[in-house]
Amino acid sequence: VLSTEVLFGLPIGDDSQSNGLLTGDGEFNQLVKAQFGHSFYPLPIYFTAEAGFNNRTNGYSDEWHYAAEIGYTFSKMFLVSFKIRGVKSRKNGNAVTGSALFANNQSYLSYGPEINYMINEKLGLSAQVEGATNAENVLSAPASSFGVFIRY
């Protein structure tokens, strides 16, 4: 399967808060991605990959985005996957723009496993943990998530 995705970041929110509680970064950006996915049926394995370019304005550097995921299903109850994703700044904007969450020239490579468990045909649980390396101008700490999902 091949697909594309286009996201627009609108310059709304407040980017002038003196206390650091920003609700926006004041820039209009356009992120265009190409995505590829393949199932190795009848084997219970799949692979996905994507690459994209984020055109940023207002002094922010443009970025390359990339991701890949491989997954395997055990006994129709467990899906285990491993994901990597990253952002690489082109460093073609202002040296210092934004702060903390909206910092300029952010780059990172994150990775980690995810497990999904089907409780029954329609209801499931998910858990993921993710770490990062090659991080620049980002808030960094291991991240974990837990969820409940409904399958239609």
Short mmCIF file of C-alpha atoms in Angstrom, two decimals:
data_model
loop_
_atom_site.label_atom_id
_atom_site.label_comp_id
_atom_site.label_asym_id
_atom_site.label_seq_id
_atom_site.Cartn_x
_atom_site.Cartn_y
_atom_site.Cartn_z
CA VAL A 1 0.00 0.00 0.00
CA LEU A 2 1.26 3.47 -0.88
CA SER A 3 -0.25 6.64 0.55
CA THR A 4 0.49 10.31 1.12
CA GLU A 5 -0.32 12.65 3.97
CA VAL A 6 -0.38 16.44 4.13
CA LEU A 7 -0.58 18.30 7.46
CA PHE A 8 -0.87 22.04 7.95
CA GLY A 9 0.32 23.74 11.13
CA LEU A 10 -1.68 26.93 11.60
CA PRO A 11 -0.16 29.95 13.37
CA ILE A 12 -2.77 30.12 16.14
CA GLY A 13 -2.22 30.18 19.87
CA ASP A 14 -0.12 32.49 21.99
CA ASP A 15 3.64 32.49 21.38
CA SER A 16 4.43 35.49 23.58
CA GLN A 17 3.73 34.19 27.08
CA SER A 18 6.36 35.48 29.50
CA ASN A 19 5.76 32.56 31.89
CA GLY A 20 6.59 29.90 29.27
CA LEU A 21 3.07 28.49 28.93
CA LEU A 22 3.00 28.71 25.16
CA THR A 23 -0.02 27.48 23.22
CA GLY A 24 1.56 27.92 19.78
CA ASP A 25 4.76 28.88 18.01
CA GLY A 26 3.49 31.54 15.57
CA GLU A 27 4.50 29.71 12.40
CA PHE A 28 2.62 28.22 9.45
CA ASN A 29 4.12 24.93 8.35
CA GLN A 30 3.32 22.25 5.78
CA LEU A 31 4.34 18.62 6.36
CA VAL A 32 4.13 16.30 3.34
CA LYS A 33 4.75 12.55 3.83
CA ALA A 34 4.92 9.48 1.61
CA GLN A 35 4.01 6.22 3.30
CA PHE A 36 4.47 2.57 2.38
CA GLY A 37 3.06 -0.53 4.05
CA HIS A 38 3.27 -4.23 3.27
CA SER A 39 1.71 -7.33 4.82
CA PHE A 40 3.62 -10.58 4.39
CA TYR A 41 0.39 -12.63 4.52
CA PRO A 42 0.00 -15.57 5.11
CA LEU A 43 2.84 -14.89 7.58
CA PRO A 44 1.55 -12.73 10.46
CA ILE A 45 4.14 -10.00 9.81
CA TYR A 46 3.86 -6.45 8.45
CA PHE A 47 6.22 -3.57 7.72
CA THR A 48 5.56 0.16 7.28
CA ALA A 49 7.83 3.09 6.43
CA GLU A 50 7.37 6.79 5.82
CA ALA A 51 9.43 9.82 4.88
CA GLY A 52 8.42 13.45 4.83
CA PHE A 53 9.47 17.06 4.63
CA ASN A 54 8.22 19.82 6.95
CA ASN A 55 8.40 23.28 5.34
CA ARG A 56 8.46 25.77 8.25
CA THR A 57 8.15 29.58 8.34
CA ASN A 58 8.81 32.47 10.73
CA GLY A 59 12.51 31.71 11.26
CA TYR A 60 12.09 28.00 12.03
CA SER A 61 14.29 25.47 10.22
CA ASP A 62 12.78 23.00 7.77
CA GLU A 63 12.82 19.33 8.84
CA TRP A 64 13.05 15.82 7.43
CA HIS A 65 10.73 13.29 9.10
CA TYR A 66 11.07 9.50 8.90
CA ALA A 67 9.60 6.39 10.54
CA ALA A 68 9.49 2.61 10.24
CA GLU A 69 7.60 -0.15 12.03
CA ILE A 70 7.62 -3.93 11.95
CA GLY A 71 5.01 -6.08 13.67
CA TYR A 72 4.23 -9.71 14.36
CA THR A 73 0.95 -11.27 15.53
CA PHE A 74 1.01 -14.22 17.95
CA SER A 75 -2.04 -16.52 18.18
CA LYS A 76 -4.41 -13.74 17.00
CA MET A 77 -4.32 -12.31 20.55
CA PHE A 78 -0.97 -10.47 20.75
CA LEU A 79 0.53 -8.00 18.32
CA VAL A 80 4.13 -7.05 19.07
CA SER A 81 5.76 -4.26 17.10
CA PHE A 82 8.94 -2.23 17.11
CA LYS A 83 8.92 1.39 15.94
CA ILE A 84 11.55 3.95 15.08
CA ARG A 85 10.88 7.53 14.08
CA GLY A 86 12.87 10.68 13.85
CA VAL A 87 13.20 14.29 12.85
CA LYS A 88 16.31 15.88 11.36
CA SER A 89 16.56 19.68 11.23
CA ARG A 90 18.00 21.28 8.10
CA LYS A 91 19.33 24.10 10.33
CA ASN A 92 18.39 26.70 7.74
CA GLY A 93 16.44 29.00 10.08
CA ASN A 94 17.32 31.35 12.90
CA ALA A 95 19.83 30.01 15.40
CA VAL A 96 17.50 30.68 18.35
CA THR A 97 13.73 30.63 17.92
CA GLY A 98 11.15 29.44 20.42
CA SER A 99 11.75 27.68 23.70
CA ALA A 100 11.31 24.23 25.26
CA LEU A 101 8.44 22.50 23.46
CA PHE A 102 8.58 24.85 20.44
CA ALA A 103 12.38 25.10 20.13
CA ASN A 104 14.03 25.46 16.73
CA ASN A 105 16.50 23.01 15.16
CA GLN A 106 15.08 19.95 16.90
CA SER A 107 16.46 16.56 15.88
CA TYR A 108 16.01 13.11 17.42
CA LEU A 109 15.71 9.39 16.77
CA SER A 110 13.18 7.61 18.98
CA TYR A 111 12.57 3.87 19.20
CA GLY A 112 10.74 1.29 21.22
CA PRO A 113 8.40 -1.70 21.38
CA GLU A 114 4.62 -1.81 21.60
CA ILE A 115 2.39 -4.73 22.59
CA ASN A 116 -1.34 -5.04 21.93
CA TYR A 117 -3.52 -7.67 23.58
CA MET A 118 -7.01 -8.56 22.35
CA ILE A 119 -9.30 -9.24 25.34
CA ASN A 120 -12.06 -10.34 22.97
CA GLU A 121 -13.01 -9.75 19.31
CA LYS A 122 -13.68 -6.03 19.81
CA LEU A 123 -11.75 -4.86 22.90
CA GLY A 124 -8.01 -4.65 23.48
CA LEU A 125 -5.21 -3.16 25.58
CA SER A 126 -1.98 -1.56 24.41
CA ALA A 127 1.30 -0.65 26.09
CA GLN A 128 4.34 1.11 24.64
CA VAL A 129 7.68 2.37 25.88
CA GLU A 130 9.94 4.65 23.88
CA GLY A 131 13.38 6.15 24.30
CA ALA A 132 15.45 8.56 22.22
CA THR A 133 18.98 9.05 21.02
CA ASN A 134 20.75 11.73 18.97
CA ALA A 135 18.45 14.27 20.61
CA GLU A 136 19.06 17.99 20.06
CA ASN A 137 16.90 20.84 21.44
CA VAL A 138 14.17 18.50 22.71
CA LEU A 139 12.81 17.63 26.12
CA SER A 140 14.12 14.12 26.67
CA ALA A 141 13.00 11.30 28.93
CA PRO A 142 11.75 7.76 28.36
CA ALA A 143 8.05 7.80 27.50
CA SER A 144 5.45 5.13 28.16
CA SER A 145 1.81 4.85 27.21
CA PHE A 146 -1.06 2.53 28.04
CA GLY A 147 -4.40 2.38 26.31
CA VAL A 148 -7.68 0.65 25.68
CA PHE A 149 -8.94 0.29 22.11
CA ILE A 150 -12.06 -0.85 20.29
CA ARG A 151 -11.77 -2.73 17.02
CA TYR A 152 -14.57 -2.49 14.46
#
